[in-house]
Amino acid sequence: MAVKRASIKDIARLAKTSHSTVSRALRGSDLVKEATAAKIRRIAEESGYTASAAARSLVTQRSNSVGVVVTSITDPFEAEVVRGIEDSADEQGFSLLLADSNGDPEREVRAVGLLEERRVDGIVVTSSRVGALYLRLLSRMRIPIVLLNSHHPSEFVHSVMIANAEASMEITHHLIQMGHRRIAYLGDRFGDQSDTERFTGYRRALNEAGLAFEPELVIPGDGRPEGGATAMSSLLALDHPPTAVVCYNDLTALGAMREARVHGLDVPADMSIVGFDDLFFSEYTRPPLTTVRQPMRRMGRLAMETLLRLLRGAATAPTMEVPGELILRESVAPPRKGR
Amino acid sequence: MAVKRASIKDIARLAKTSHSTVSRALRGSDLVKEATAAKIRRIAEESGYTASAAARSLVTQRSNSVGVVVTSITDPFEAEVVRGIEDSADEQGFSLLLADSNGDPEREVRAVGLLEERRVDGIVVTSSRVGALYLRLLSRMRIPIVLLNSHHPSEFVHSVMIANAEASMEITHHLIQMGHRRIAYLGDRFGDQSDTERFTGYRRALNEAGLAFEPELVIPGDGRPEGGATAMSSLLALDHPPTAVVCYNDLTALGAMREARVHGLDVPADMSIVGFDDLFFSEYTRPPLTTVRQPMRRMGRLAMETLLRLLRGAATAPTMEVPGELILRESVAPPRKGR
DNA sequence: CTGAAAGCGCTTACAG
DNA sequence: CTGAAAGCGCTTACAG
């Protein structure tokens, strides 16, 4: 099926020169007489010549490609981050190799194996759910790795982070200011560091306000609507349910909102709910969701740029932190009297 | 930064054999004595050897990689499809090169150029918004191409389609059955064939029911919530607004629902709204959205499998069509009396 | 400015 | 079963 493609030698023959000269001309070397170069370019163009990245990278020992490792590309957070990475990669002429692990360890191993064979120049891991296994495998490759929203400093591993604790504290504080006293935290059992940090921010806000921490108000979800719904259901089964809930992310909040509604509660009148991420749908929920905006694309971009800097051998801070932004919408209201 | 990696020659030296034998052993050739093979495998393992895909593909003329071209990976429809492709690619040991054009022609050109340099074995285009430019560029490569939800039969171009017209007809018919007589179609000006076909199904359903087609009830959106909101707003400005609207997709419906609400309408009591796709959030909208489910992952899988079949030189139907599935939820109700 | 030569890391006929 | 040789398509010192 694949038709034989023109090589540098074919062009050389047509241009009556050597393939070395063709290579130089096409790469824009100024070691070639302009007239020769022009002729070569024309012939290359006419014959639809495109250099082989494989051959080139064999000699340069650079592939100009990066591996992007996601837990699931269908998670809107990861998709946005990948978009930012791709934007930057496109500008730099880098290709993106996408590896979706689906959180499956065996698949992780296979994915890393493929990236290794392809000799990617670097890797960005967009998920905070980095298996320890994963990181060990990746580190073995001894190429720069940039983690998104997860930490693991070492010579080869850098991080781009959102200020989780600060943002979580801020949004919890917002609920407190609105008059809430019983505030739940609906986490993500797979959220690792992100979850821990957001939880920390929540606790800190309670603390600062002199509110007691109630373990029964902390329930883990799974980072998705299903988990949010289930967790909300547990919360509502409590003798003394909360009047507000801080969700690990918007997906969790989406499920929590629906579950509250199913139980006949009005959001926000009966129950205030806040999220984290500010995904595309969050301004379209009913009511629109109050949340923390993560600059997802910018973070993706930053990750790619960090990788590029590392590849150039430039010094880079081992971890870069960007701030979250509180987005006030309509899913928060003061608690009803007497609750 | 990149440390020198072990090559086949290094392994050969350590194993006191030739690199040819190492190559054979590692590829599992039965031309190698088992004892030798075992020793080689052990040494390769110990030295962390991983074959170079670049070197291999230089000689085999196969890259075991496919290019995936999306309009935007942040569109949940495309993300789901990519997931299906990736699932299948993973099983076959293929790598995915992701190219996001963001609908920008210049970027399309660059993206295709990169895929060409990398000598991908095939390409799947997940977006129905295929620029004519794109397809011309891609076809030049003379490698198999599979289009998702868009048609363009030729020797190298195959398609995986949803039965747009049928599904659209069915969901429109559902609205008619519920008693609606003034039904709008809220399209996607960038939707190309998908939009045309869904519109056709809508018209056909009206026709069959003997309902007049009213051009003023057809308004194009942009396939996203913003466009859905704007279009709904125009619809509501009509002297005689519709009582139901068929949206090009769920994203459009999301915007339309919010806009209806902003205008003080209750969905579905005052306005029935249906979508297309059944994205992850559609069961979480309020009210949950009645829509047509596309088996997105399965379609992605099918696209990849078609590509693989083409690469094997096997015969394949130029276009494969999968059915949509009507998902009844709560965004549809009979029209209010007297409207 | 230009060309011949070496080499990147593999696979695979060919000869034994 | 094994090895030497050729070659995939490039880049880049080296010599002119």
mmCIF file of C-alpha atoms in Angstrom, chain B residues 15-333:
data_model
loop_
_atom_site.group_PDB
_atom_site.id
_atom_site.type_symbol
_atom_site.label_atom_id
_atom_site.label_comp_id
_atom_site.label_asym_id
_atom_site.label_seq_id
_atom_site.Cartn_x
_atom_site.Cartn_y
_atom_site.Cartn_z
ATOM 1 C CA ALA B 15 26.678 -11.763 25.309
ATOM 2 C CA LYS B 16 29.739 -12.582 23.210
ATOM 3 C CA THR B 17 27.712 -12.977 20.064
ATOM 4 C CA SER B 18 26.840 -10.929 17.002
ATOM 5 C CA HIS B 19 24.321 -8.141 16.894
ATOM 6 C CA SER B 20 22.379 -10.100 14.282
ATOM 7 C CA THR B 21 21.814 -12.837 16.768
ATOM 8 C CA VAL B 22 20.826 -10.342 19.415
ATOM 9 C CA SER B 23 18.295 -8.839 17.064
ATOM 10 C CA ARG B 24 16.845 -12.230 16.274
ATOM 11 C CA ALA B 25 16.734 -13.324 19.878
ATOM 12 C CA LEU B 26 15.001 -10.188 21.017
ATOM 13 C CA ARG B 27 12.466 -10.401 18.256
ATOM 14 C CA GLY B 28 11.705 -13.967 19.259
ATOM 15 C CA SER B 29 13.031 -15.613 16.117
ATOM 16 C CA ASP B 30 13.241 -19.387 16.368
ATOM 17 C CA LEU B 31 16.494 -19.260 14.483
ATOM 18 C CA VAL B 32 18.300 -18.781 17.766
ATOM 19 C CA LYS B 33 19.294 -21.540 20.126
ATOM 20 C CA GLU B 34 17.159 -21.274 23.225
ATOM 21 C CA ALA B 35 20.139 -21.086 25.586
ATOM 22 C CA THR B 36 21.651 -18.212 23.611
ATOM 23 C CA ALA B 37 18.327 -16.445 23.400
ATOM 24 C CA ALA B 38 17.779 -16.742 27.132
ATOM 25 C CA LYS B 39 21.192 -15.330 27.866
ATOM 26 C CA ILE B 40 20.643 -12.443 25.506
ATOM 27 C CA ARG B 41 17.263 -11.680 26.992
ATOM 28 C CA ARG B 42 18.743 -11.671 30.452
ATOM 29 C CA ILE B 43 21.545 -9.324 29.522
ATOM 30 C CA ALA B 44 19.206 -7.028 27.623
ATOM 31 C CA GLU B 45 16.940 -6.909 30.629
ATOM 32 C CA GLU B 46 19.820 -6.191 32.994
ATOM 33 C CA SER B 47 21.145 -3.360 30.905
ATOM 34 C CA GLY B 48 17.709 -1.821 30.477
ATOM 35 C CA TYR B 49 17.816 -2.237 26.743
ATOM 36 C CA THR B 50 14.877 -1.012 24.673
ATOM 37 C CA ALA B 51 14.960 -1.214 20.905
ATOM 38 C CA SER B 52 14.872 2.023 18.968
ATOM 39 C CA ALA B 53 11.641 2.365 17.049
ATOM 40 C CA ALA B 54 13.310 4.849 14.730
ATOM 41 C CA ALA B 55 16.026 2.441 13.672
ATOM 42 C CA ARG B 56 13.579 -0.364 13.278
ATOM 43 C CA SER B 57 11.092 1.548 11.235
ATOM 44 C CA LEU B 58 13.850 2.816 9.004
ATOM 45 C CA VAL B 59 14.394 -0.704 7.797
ATOM 46 C CA THR B 60 10.883 -2.075 8.061
ATOM 47 C CA GLN B 61 9.291 0.982 6.505
ATOM 48 C CA ARG B 62 6.568 0.738 9.088
ATOM 49 C CA SER B 63 6.285 3.029 12.045
ATOM 50 C CA ASN B 64 3.561 1.242 13.988
ATOM 51 C CA SER B 65 2.066 4.583 14.703
ATOM 52 C CA VAL B 66 -1.040 6.388 13.601
ATOM 53 C CA GLY B 67 -1.852 10.048 13.462
ATOM 54 C CA VAL B 68 -5.038 11.218 15.099
ATOM 55 C CA VAL B 69 -6.284 14.521 13.850
ATOM 56 C CA VAL B 70 -8.783 16.385 15.994
ATOM 57 C CA THR B 71 -10.332 19.809 15.756
ATOM 58 C CA SER B 72 -10.063 20.142 19.468
ATOM 59 C CA ILE B 73 -9.252 17.521 22.031
ATOM 60 C CA THR B 74 -11.264 19.530 24.541
ATOM 61 C CA ASP B 75 -14.462 18.678 22.707
ATOM 62 C CA PRO B 76 -15.807 15.757 24.754
ATOM 63 C CA PHE B 77 -17.025 14.001 21.640
ATOM 64 C CA GLU B 78 -13.553 13.954 20.160
ATOM 65 C CA ALA B 79 -11.971 12.992 23.447
ATOM 66 C CA GLU B 80 -14.249 9.958 23.698
ATOM 67 C CA VAL B 81 -13.471 8.913 20.167
ATOM 68 C CA VAL B 82 -9.750 9.314 20.762
ATOM 69 C CA ARG B 83 -10.138 7.120 23.793
ATOM 70 C CA GLY B 84 -11.630 4.372 21.663
ATOM 71 C CA ILE B 85 -8.819 4.715 19.161
ATOM 72 C CA GLU B 86 -6.248 4.593 21.902
ATOM 73 C CA ASP B 87 -7.828 1.514 23.447
ATOM 74 C CA SER B 88 -7.466 -0.322 20.190
ATOM 75 C CA ALA B 89 -4.013 1.083 19.434
ATOM 76 C CA ASP B 90 -2.799 -0.035 22.836
ATOM 77 C CA GLU B 91 -3.905 -3.584 22.114
ATOM 78 C CA GLN B 92 -2.054 -3.591 18.836
ATOM 79 C CA GLY B 93 1.121 -1.969 20.094
ATOM 80 C CA PHE B 94 0.565 1.148 18.045
ATOM 81 C CA SER B 95 1.492 4.642 19.160
ATOM 82 C CA LEU B 96 -0.816 7.601 18.756
ATOM 83 C CA LEU B 97 0.412 10.903 17.425
ATOM 84 C CA LEU B 98 -2.085 13.533 18.396
ATOM 85 C CA ALA B 99 -2.538 16.575 16.186
ATOM 86 C CA ASP B 100 -4.959 19.274 17.247
ATOM 87 C CA SER B 101 -5.690 21.787 14.501
ATOM 88 C CA ASN B 102 -7.941 24.054 16.486
ATOM 89 C CA GLY B 103 -9.654 24.590 13.155
ATOM 90 C CA ASP B 104 -6.767 26.773 12.056
ATOM 91 C CA PRO B 105 -5.708 26.088 8.446
ATOM 92 C CA GLU B 106 -2.073 27.006 9.002
ATOM 93 C CA ARG B 107 -1.928 24.746 11.959
ATOM 94 C CA GLU B 108 -3.524 21.988 9.919
ATOM 95 C CA VAL B 109 -0.732 22.279 7.413
ATOM 96 C CA ARG B 110 1.914 22.100 10.088
ATOM 97 C CA ALA B 111 0.221 19.171 11.778
ATOM 98 C CA VAL B 112 -0.001 17.175 8.590
ATOM 99 C CA GLY B 113 3.619 17.986 7.832
ATOM 100 C CA LEU B 114 4.691 16.528 11.162
ATOM 101 C CA LEU B 115 2.631 13.383 10.679
ATOM 102 C CA GLU B 116 4.200 12.969 7.278
ATOM 103 C CA GLU B 117 7.725 13.337 8.586
ATOM 104 C CA ARG B 118 6.969 10.768 11.218
ATOM 105 C CA ARG B 119 5.738 8.392 8.570
ATOM 106 C CA VAL B 120 2.606 7.392 10.405
ATOM 107 C CA ASP B 121 1.136 4.229 8.925
ATOM 108 C CA GLY B 122 -2.340 5.676 8.809
ATOM 109 C CA ILE B 123 -4.497 8.521 9.978
ATOM 110 C CA VAL B 124 -7.850 8.887 11.619
ATOM 111 C CA VAL B 125 -9.623 12.184 11.502
ATOM 112 C CA THR B 126 -12.078 12.410 14.366
ATOM 113 C CA SER B 127 -13.732 15.620 13.458
ATOM 114 C CA SER B 128 -16.491 16.096 10.982
ATOM 115 C CA ARG B 129 -15.077 19.520 10.360
ATOM 116 C CA VAL B 130 -12.507 18.349 7.882
ATOM 117 C CA GLY B 131 -11.249 21.232 5.884
ATOM 118 C CA ALA B 132 -11.008 20.459 2.198
ATOM 119 C CA LEU B 133 -7.414 21.578 2.514
ATOM 120 C CA TYR B 134 -6.743 19.036 5.153
ATOM 121 C CA LEU B 135 -8.069 16.153 3.198
ATOM 122 C CA ARG B 136 -6.076 17.117 0.156
ATOM 123 C CA LEU B 137 -2.902 17.297 2.190
ATOM 124 C CA LEU B 138 -3.622 14.015 3.862
ATOM 125 C CA SER B 139 -4.494 12.207 0.678
ATOM 126 C CA ARG B 140 -1.175 13.210 -0.830
ATOM 127 C CA MET B 141 0.519 10.964 1.677
ATOM 128 C CA ARG B 142 -1.122 7.954 0.106
ATOM 129 C CA ILE B 143 -1.640 6.153 3.355
ATOM 130 C CA PRO B 144 -4.975 4.912 4.627
ATOM 131 C CA ILE B 145 -7.220 7.480 6.199
ATOM 132 C CA VAL B 146 -10.341 6.841 8.216
ATOM 133 C CA LEU B 147 -12.814 9.632 8.717
ATOM 134 C CA LEU B 148 -15.205 9.808 11.617
ATOM 135 C CA ASN B 149 -18.672 11.097 10.890
ATOM 136 C CA SER B 150 -17.695 12.485 7.586
ATOM 137 C CA HIS B 151 -17.726 11.086 4.137
ATOM 138 C CA HIS B 152 -15.276 11.291 1.339
ATOM 139 C CA PRO B 153 -14.899 7.908 -0.290
ATOM 140 C CA SER B 154 -11.791 7.272 -2.339
ATOM 141 C CA GLU B 155 -9.150 4.613 -2.573
ATOM 142 C CA PHE B 156 -7.429 5.690 0.614
ATOM 143 C CA VAL B 157 -10.248 7.288 2.531
ATOM 144 C CA HIS B 158 -12.739 5.255 4.511
ATOM 145 C CA SER B 159 -15.425 6.341 6.955
ATOM 146 C CA VAL B 160 -17.068 5.346 10.204
ATOM 147 C CA MET B 161 -20.421 7.044 10.523
ATOM 148 C CA ILE B 162 -23.330 7.316 12.881
ATOM 149 C CA ALA B 163 -26.687 6.961 11.165
ATOM 150 C CA ASN B 164 -27.324 10.679 11.486
ATOM 151 C CA ALA B 165 -30.472 11.080 9.454
ATOM 152 C CA GLU B 166 -32.199 8.078 10.983
ATOM 153 C CA ALA B 167 -31.371 9.052 14.545
ATOM 154 C CA SER B 168 -32.321 12.644 14.009
ATOM 155 C CA MET B 169 -35.574 11.572 12.444
ATOM 156 C CA GLU B 170 -36.289 9.333 15.358
ATOM 157 C CA ILE B 171 -35.751 11.954 18.008
ATOM 158 C CA THR B 172 -37.763 14.521 16.062
ATOM 159 C CA HIS B 173 -40.488 11.957 15.711
ATOM 160 C CA HIS B 174 -40.430 11.541 19.463
ATOM 161 C CA LEU B 175 -41.161 15.247 19.899
ATOM 162 C CA ILE B 176 -44.005 15.046 17.401
ATOM 163 C CA GLN B 177 -45.467 12.119 19.240
ATOM 164 C CA MET B 178 -45.394 14.132 22.418
ATOM 165 C CA GLY B 179 -47.647 16.590 20.683
ATOM 166 C CA HIS B 180 -45.242 19.227 19.399
ATOM 167 C CA ARG B 181 -46.095 21.008 16.165
ATOM 168 C CA ARG B 182 -43.628 23.872 16.101
ATOM 169 C CA ILE B 183 -40.225 22.289 16.356
ATOM 170 C CA ALA B 184 -36.979 24.163 15.746
ATOM 171 C CA TYR B 185 -33.674 22.829 14.497
ATOM 172 C CA LEU B 186 -30.639 24.348 16.078
ATOM 173 C CA GLY B 187 -27.721 23.399 13.874
ATOM 174 C CA ASP B 188 -23.955 23.764 13.673
ATOM 175 C CA ARG B 189 -22.603 25.979 10.968
ATOM 176 C CA PHE B 190 -19.305 24.091 11.164
ATOM 177 C CA GLY B 191 -20.941 20.701 11.296
ATOM 178 C CA ASP B 192 -20.685 19.996 7.585
ATOM 179 C CA GLN B 193 -22.117 16.651 6.661
ATOM 180 C CA SER B 194 -23.202 15.716 10.169
ATOM 181 C CA ASP B 195 -25.225 18.870 10.389
ATOM 182 C CA THR B 196 -26.730 18.406 6.945
ATOM 183 C CA GLU B 197 -27.714 14.850 7.694
ATOM 184 C CA ARG B 198 -29.226 15.618 11.064
ATOM 185 C CA PHE B 199 -31.143 18.460 9.510
ATOM 186 C CA THR B 200 -32.361 16.087 6.817
ATOM 187 C CA GLY B 201 -33.665 13.667 9.433
ATOM 188 C CA TYR B 202 -35.470 16.502 11.163
ATOM 189 C CA ARG B 203 -37.158 17.612 7.938
ATOM 190 C CA ARG B 204 -38.074 14.113 7.008
ATOM 191 C CA ALA B 205 -39.791 13.574 10.341
ATOM 192 C CA LEU B 206 -41.782 16.800 9.934
ATOM 193 C CA ASN B 207 -42.709 15.726 6.450
ATOM 194 C CA GLU B 208 -43.874 12.308 7.447
ATOM 195 C CA ALA B 209 -46.068 13.866 10.099
ATOM 196 C CA GLY B 210 -47.456 16.348 7.610
ATOM 197 C CA LEU B 211 -46.013 19.308 9.498
ATOM 198 C CA ALA B 212 -45.023 22.406 7.578
ATOM 199 C CA PHE B 213 -41.336 23.207 7.445
ATOM 200 C CA GLU B 214 -40.693 26.711 8.736
ATOM 201 C CA PRO B 215 -37.358 28.190 7.714
ATOM 202 C CA GLU B 216 -37.458 30.670 10.570
ATOM 203 C CA LEU B 217 -37.215 27.755 12.975
ATOM 204 C CA VAL B 218 -33.825 26.709 11.680
ATOM 205 C CA ILE B 219 -30.901 28.523 13.235
ATOM 206 C CA PRO B 220 -27.255 27.564 13.092
ATOM 207 C CA GLY B 221 -25.159 27.344 16.232
ATOM 208 C CA ASP B 222 -21.472 26.547 16.453
ATOM 209 C CA GLY B 223 -21.558 23.143 18.086
ATOM 210 C CA ARG B 224 -20.822 24.639 21.487
ATOM 211 C CA PRO B 225 -22.879 25.967 24.386
ATOM 212 C CA GLU B 226 -22.269 29.587 23.425
ATOM 213 C CA GLY B 227 -23.757 29.056 19.990
ATOM 214 C CA GLY B 228 -26.665 27.143 21.443
ATOM 215 C CA ALA B 229 -27.449 29.987 23.809
ATOM 216 C CA THR B 230 -27.318 32.634 21.101
ATOM 217 C CA ALA B 231 -29.477 30.619 18.760
ATOM 218 C CA MET B 232 -32.039 29.916 21.453
ATOM 219 C CA SER B 233 -32.182 33.596 22.150
ATOM 220 C CA SER B 234 -33.067 34.276 18.486
ATOM 221 C CA LEU B 235 -35.709 31.599 18.606
ATOM 222 C CA LEU B 236 -37.293 33.189 21.651
ATOM 223 C CA ALA B 237 -37.395 36.547 19.932
ATOM 224 C CA LEU B 238 -39.696 35.129 17.274
ATOM 225 C CA ASP B 239 -43.349 36.220 17.219
ATOM 226 C CA HIS B 240 -44.306 32.639 17.441
ATOM 227 C CA PRO B 241 -41.507 30.652 19.105
ATOM 228 C CA PRO B 242 -41.305 26.877 18.897
ATOM 229 C CA THR B 243 -42.386 24.600 21.712
ATOM 230 C CA ALA B 244 -39.503 22.206 21.152
ATOM 231 C CA VAL B 245 -36.003 22.278 19.716
ATOM 232 C CA VAL B 246 -33.812 19.637 18.195
ATOM 233 C CA CYS B 247 -30.192 20.548 18.836
ATOM 234 C CA TYR B 248 -27.261 19.515 16.678
ATOM 235 C CA ASN B 249 -25.496 18.137 19.732
ATOM 236 C CA ASP B 250 -25.502 18.036 23.529
ATOM 237 C CA LEU B 251 -23.123 20.954 23.857
ATOM 238 C CA THR B 252 -25.545 23.085 21.864
ATOM 239 C CA ALA B 253 -28.430 21.829 23.981
ATOM 240 C CA LEU B 254 -26.543 22.768 27.136
ATOM 241 C CA GLY B 255 -26.386 26.385 26.030
ATOM 242 C CA ALA B 256 -29.947 26.345 24.758
ATOM 243 C CA MET B 257 -31.240 25.051 28.070
ATOM 244 C CA ARG B 258 -29.530 27.750 30.023
ATOM 245 C CA GLU B 259 -30.761 30.448 27.705
ATOM 246 C CA ALA B 260 -34.341 29.216 27.965
ATOM 247 C CA ARG B 261 -34.010 29.341 31.741
ATOM 248 C CA VAL B 262 -32.570 32.840 31.622
ATOM 249 C CA HIS B 263 -35.671 33.875 29.708
ATOM 250 C CA GLY B 264 -37.782 32.493 32.509
ATOM 251 C CA LEU B 265 -38.884 29.377 30.703
ATOM 252 C CA ASP B 266 -39.139 26.003 32.323
ATOM 253 C CA VAL B 267 -37.614 23.077 30.487
ATOM 254 C CA PRO B 268 -39.492 20.928 29.588
ATOM 255 C CA ALA B 269 -42.826 22.471 30.628
ATOM 256 C CA ASP B 270 -42.412 25.564 28.453
ATOM 257 C CA MET B 271 -39.840 24.267 26.051
ATOM 258 C CA SER B 272 -38.698 20.771 25.202
ATOM 259 C CA ILE B 273 -35.058 20.397 24.230
ATOM 260 C CA VAL B 274 -33.174 17.399 22.845
ATOM 261 C CA GLY B 275 -29.537 16.861 22.008
ATOM 262 C CA PHE B 276 -27.286 14.449 20.159
ATOM 263 C CA ASP B 277 -24.210 12.494 21.398
ATOM 264 C CA ASP B 278 -25.057 11.667 24.998
ATOM 265 C CA LEU B 279 -21.943 13.153 26.501
ATOM 266 C CA PHE B 280 -20.966 12.390 30.068
ATOM 267 C CA PHE B 281 -22.710 15.405 31.534
ATOM 268 C CA SER B 282 -26.012 14.903 29.753
ATOM 269 C CA GLU B 283 -27.554 12.762 32.440
ATOM 270 C CA TYR B 284 -26.532 15.381 34.985
ATOM 271 C CA THR B 285 -28.130 18.421 33.425
ATOM 272 C CA ARG B 286 -31.269 19.753 34.977
ATOM 273 C CA PRO B 287 -33.485 18.396 33.651
ATOM 274 C CA PRO B 288 -31.505 15.395 32.405
ATOM 275 C CA LEU B 289 -31.234 15.608 28.650
ATOM 276 C CA THR B 290 -33.111 13.447 26.179
ATOM 277 C CA THR B 291 -30.692 12.733 23.381
ATOM 278 C CA VAL B 292 -29.268 10.300 20.853
ATOM 279 C CA ARG B 293 -26.418 8.221 22.124
ATOM 280 C CA GLN B 294 -23.478 7.789 19.804
ATOM 281 C CA PRO B 295 -21.253 4.842 20.714
ATOM 282 C CA MET B 296 -18.262 7.152 20.614
ATOM 283 C CA ARG B 297 -15.594 4.850 21.952
ATOM 284 C CA ARG B 298 -16.830 2.022 19.837
ATOM 285 C CA MET B 299 -16.668 4.258 16.823
ATOM 286 C CA GLY B 300 -13.103 5.197 17.659
ATOM 287 C CA ARG B 301 -12.237 1.558 18.031
ATOM 288 C CA LEU B 302 -13.902 0.751 14.751
ATOM 289 C CA ALA B 303 -11.928 3.480 13.031
ATOM 290 C CA MET B 304 -8.652 2.104 14.345
ATOM 291 C CA GLU B 305 -9.601 -1.438 13.452
ATOM 292 C CA THR B 306 -10.502 -0.356 9.960
ATOM 293 C CA LEU B 307 -7.120 1.281 9.624
ATOM 294 C CA LEU B 308 -5.378 -1.851 10.801
ATOM 295 C CA ARG B 309 -7.336 -3.929 8.343
ATOM 296 C CA LEU B 310 -6.379 -1.564 5.564
ATOM 297 C CA LEU B 311 -2.736 -1.810 6.582
ATOM 298 C CA ARG B 312 -2.947 -5.556 6.352
ATOM 299 C CA GLY B 313 -4.288 -5.093 2.866
ATOM 300 C CA ALA B 314 -7.603 -6.670 3.788
ATOM 301 C CA ALA B 315 -10.787 -5.640 2.070
ATOM 302 C CA THR B 316 -12.999 -3.289 4.016
ATOM 303 C CA ALA B 317 -16.304 -1.612 3.397
ATOM 304 C CA PRO B 318 -15.584 1.980 2.407
ATOM 305 C CA THR B 319 -18.050 3.195 4.985
ATOM 306 C CA MET B 320 -19.324 1.557 8.114
ATOM 307 C CA GLU B 321 -22.418 2.878 9.758
ATOM 308 C CA VAL B 322 -23.397 2.383 13.376
ATOM 309 C CA PRO B 323 -26.858 3.177 14.740
ATOM 310 C CA GLY B 324 -27.641 5.873 17.275
ATOM 311 C CA GLU B 325 -29.738 5.074 20.313
ATOM 312 C CA LEU B 326 -32.549 7.240 21.555
ATOM 313 C CA ILE B 327 -32.074 8.008 25.241
ATOM 314 C CA LEU B 328 -35.236 9.235 26.881
ATOM 315 C CA ARG B 329 -34.727 11.464 29.893
ATOM 316 C CA GLU B 330 -36.602 14.456 31.210
ATOM 317 C CA SER B 331 -36.072 17.386 28.898
ATOM 318 C CA VAL B 332 -39.162 16.608 26.854
ATOM 319 C CA ALA B 333 -42.814 17.065 27.814
#
